[in-house]
Tab-separated table of C-alpha atoms in Angstrom:
chain	number	residue	atom	x	y	z
A	1	MET	CA	73.756	126.845	95.830
A	2	SER	CA	73.659	123.432	95.843
A	3	ALA	CA	75.436	121.309	98.293
A	4	PHE	CA	78.505	120.905	95.857
A	5	GLN	CA	80.654	123.436	96.765
A	6	PRO	CA	83.918	122.918	95.130
A	7	GLU	CA	87.618	124.110	95.807
A	8	ILE	CA	87.943	128.312	95.412
A	9	THR	CA	91.228	130.101	95.209
A	10	ARG	CA	92.384	132.777	93.596
A	11	LYS	CA	94.963	133.552	91.240
A	12	HIS	CA	96.658	136.484	89.038
A	13	LEU	CA	97.695	135.025	85.588
A	14	ASP	CA	99.933	136.917	82.784
A	15	SER	CA	98.488	136.936	79.242
A	16	PHE	CA	99.059	134.249	76.856
A	17	VAL	CA	98.261	132.923	73.689
A	18	PHE	CA	95.681	130.456	72.609
A	19	MET	CA	95.120	128.097	69.562
A	20	GLY	CA	92.813	125.558	68.427
A	21	LYS	CA	89.451	125.489	66.553
A	22	SER	CA	86.550	127.904	67.823
A	23	ALA	CA	82.369	129.293	67.526
A	24	ARG	CA	80.261	131.681	68.633
A	25	THR	CA	77.690	130.416	70.893
A	26	THR	CA	75.148	131.522	74.234
A	27	ASN	CA	74.375	129.534	77.423
A	28	GLU	CA	70.693	129.829	75.957
A	29	ALA	CA	71.927	127.460	72.889
A	30	GLU	CA	73.795	124.666	75.032
A	31	MET	CA	71.362	124.680	77.488
A	32	LYS	CA	68.541	123.317	74.888
A	33	GLY	CA	71.264	121.260	73.600
A	34	GLU	CA	71.018	123.169	70.151
A	35	GLY	CA	74.461	124.536	70.798
A	36	VAL	CA	78.662	123.446	68.949
A	37	ILE	CA	80.403	122.847	72.437
A	38	PRO	CA	79.945	118.622	72.730
A	39	ALA	CA	80.244	118.677	68.691
A	40	MET	CA	83.514	120.019	68.868
A	41	TRP	CA	84.833	118.388	71.721
A	42	GLY	CA	83.786	115.526	69.538
A	43	HIS	CA	86.001	116.973	66.442
A	44	PHE	CA	88.764	117.693	69.260
A	45	TYR	CA	89.818	114.338	69.936
A	46	ARG	CA	88.105	112.552	66.476
A	47	ASP	CA	90.472	115.203	64.603
A	48	GLN	CA	93.130	115.736	66.809
A	49	VAL	CA	93.467	118.994	67.140
A	50	LEU	CA	95.807	118.764	70.190
A	51	ALA	CA	98.599	117.145	67.769
A	52	SER	CA	98.439	119.443	65.235
A	53	ILE	CA	99.065	122.456	67.657
A	54	PRO	CA	102.828	123.863	67.276
A	55	VAL	CA	104.593	125.106	70.075
A	56	LYS	CA	102.886	124.073	72.818
A	57	GLU	CA	104.098	125.939	75.749
A	58	HIS	CA	101.947	123.221	77.610
A	59	ALA	CA	100.979	120.070	77.519
A	60	PRO	CA	97.152	120.720	79.120
A	61	ALA	CA	94.106	120.849	76.909
A	62	LEU	CA	91.762	124.493	77.008
A	63	ALA	CA	88.847	124.805	76.805
A	64	LEU	CA	88.612	129.134	75.984
A	65	TYR	CA	85.537	131.635	76.403
A	66	THR	CA	86.436	134.543	75.110
A	67	ASN	CA	85.299	137.660	72.998
A	68	TYR	CA	82.248	138.047	75.613
A	69	GLU	CA	78.738	140.357	73.846
A	70	SER	CA	78.047	140.818	77.185
A	71	ASP	CA	77.238	138.723	80.116
A	72	GLU	CA	76.641	134.859	80.676
A	73	THR	CA	73.405	136.349	78.870
A	74	GLY	CA	75.517	137.305	75.434
A	75	ALA	CA	76.888	134.979	72.851
A	76	TYR	CA	80.732	134.211	73.375
A	77	THR	CA	83.579	132.180	71.237
A	78	PHE	CA	83.769	129.039	73.060
A	79	ALA	CA	87.563	127.455	71.469
A	80	ILE	CA	89.450	124.104	72.029
A	81	GLY	CA	93.032	123.861	72.173
A	82	ALA	CA	95.846	124.935	73.964
A	83	GLU	CA	98.349	127.859	74.790
A	84	VAL	CA	100.919	128.726	72.747
A	85	GLY	CA	104.647	130.005	72.340
A	86	PRO	CA	105.179	132.681	70.117
A	87	ILE	CA	103.930	131.757	66.390
A	88	GLU	CA	104.058	133.885	62.989
A	89	GLU	CA	100.396	132.434	61.804
A	90	ALA	CA	98.398	129.389	63.233
A	91	PRO	CA	97.695	126.322	60.884
A	92	ALA	CA	94.686	126.510	58.351
A	93	GLY	CA	91.800	125.946	60.489
A	94	LEU	CA	93.092	127.058	64.229
A	95	ASP	CA	92.211	130.444	65.778
A	96	THR	CA	94.718	132.897	67.817
A	97	TYR	CA	93.634	134.603	71.065
A	98	ALA	CA	94.965	136.645	74.068
A	99	VAL	CA	94.119	136.047	76.738
A	100	PRO	CA	95.196	138.428	78.475
A	101	ALA	CA	96.432	139.438	82.203
A	102	SER	CA	93.979	139.268	84.771
A	103	GLU	CA	92.436	138.126	88.461
A	104	TYR	CA	91.262	134.750	88.266
A	105	VAL	CA	88.953	132.642	90.609
A	106	VAL	CA	89.959	128.778	90.224
A	107	PHE	CA	87.126	126.575	90.663
A	108	THR	CA	88.448	123.556	91.231
A	109	THR	CA	85.598	120.219	90.210
A	110	ARG	CA	85.340	117.765	92.009
A	111	LYS	CA	86.853	114.456	91.113
A	112	GLY	CA	84.371	112.231	88.745
A	113	ILE	CA	82.559	111.776	85.367
A	114	ILE	CA	84.028	114.659	83.537
A	115	THR	CA	80.476	115.009	81.229
A	116	GLU	CA	78.677	115.762	84.944
A	117	ILE	CA	81.372	117.567	87.370
A	118	VAL	CA	82.303	120.418	84.349
A	119	PRO	CA	78.526	121.671	84.255
A	120	GLU	CA	77.773	120.619	87.880
A	121	THR	CA	80.753	123.447	88.517
A	122	TRP	CA	79.409	125.686	86.040
A	123	GLN	CA	76.225	125.451	88.073
A	124	TYR	CA	77.698	126.794	90.998
A	125	ILE	CA	79.513	129.529	88.952
A	126	TRP	CA	77.065	131.345	87.256
A	127	GLU	CA	75.149	131.051	91.061
A	128	TRP	CA	78.206	132.912	92.461
A	129	SER	CA	77.980	134.939	89.576
A	130	LYS	CA	75.380	136.382	91.441
A	131	THR	CA	76.641	137.915	94.197
A	132	ASN	CA	80.695	138.418	93.146
A	133	LYS	CA	82.141	140.535	89.709
A	134	ARG	CA	82.869	139.068	86.889
A	135	ALA	CA	85.393	140.909	83.935
A	136	PHE	CA	84.292	138.783	81.545
A	137	LEU	CA	87.541	138.956	79.974
A	138	ALA	CA	88.029	135.645	78.890
A	139	ASP	CA	87.334	132.176	81.205
A	140	PHE	CA	89.002	128.725	80.595
A	141	GLU	CA	89.015	125.189	81.243
A	142	LEU	CA	92.308	123.177	82.129
A	143	TYR	CA	92.253	119.645	81.309
A	144	ASP	CA	95.509	118.322	83.025
A	145	SER	CA	96.734	114.678	83.377
A	146	ARG	CA	93.966	114.368	85.953
A	147	CYS	CA	91.252	113.446	83.131
A	148	SER	CA	93.070	111.500	81.515
A	149	ASP	CA	90.236	108.943	82.721
A	150	PRO	CA	87.159	110.429	82.055
A	151	GLN	CA	85.036	107.836	84.484
A	152	ASN	CA	87.176	110.095	87.148
A	153	SER	CA	88.517	113.055	86.041
A	154	GLN	CA	89.146	116.732	88.187
A	155	VAL	CA	88.797	120.320	86.187
A	156	ASP	CA	90.500	123.927	86.625
A	157	ILE	CA	88.383	126.415	85.902
A	158	TYR	CA	89.108	129.579	85.886
A	159	ILE	CA	86.572	132.877	85.920
A	160	SER	CA	88.431	136.657	84.992
A	161	VAL	CA	87.502	138.201	87.500
A	162	LEU	CA	87.333	142.581	88.452
C-alpha cells in the first residue's frame, strides 16, 4: 500500500433513502477517462441538484455507489444527491435508492484538494479490499461542511462490509 494511510473507523448504519441523479459506469471506464463521474459532478453543481431534492434529512451531499453487477470490476450505479425522508415520488430527473442497513468501514481522507484526496483514498480502499471482504451493497462518500473549500477538504468514504 502507499504511504498514505486514511483514518479508519467502523460503524453500523440503519437503512436510509437516497435521492439524486444517477448513471451506470465502471471503474475501468472511469480510469480511462471515459466515465461519467466528472461530468455528473459538473451537472450537480451547475444545475444545483442538491437544492432540487425535497425532504432532505441532512444537508450533506452524498455520492452513492450501488446496484453493483459484481465487485469493483463490474458495472455499478453512481449517483449524487442526499439522504431524504419519506416521499411519495421523486421529482422528474431524480432517482431514489434504498441504502440497506449495513456495517461500514469509514475511510476519512487527509485534508487537501478534493480532486486528489478522493481518488487517493479509493486507491487505498482497492488495496485494502484485497485482504478485507466488501459487501458491495452500497458505498458512499459524505461531502459535509469539511468540503466547503475544494482546495482544503476532507471526505468520509463509507464501504459496506460483510
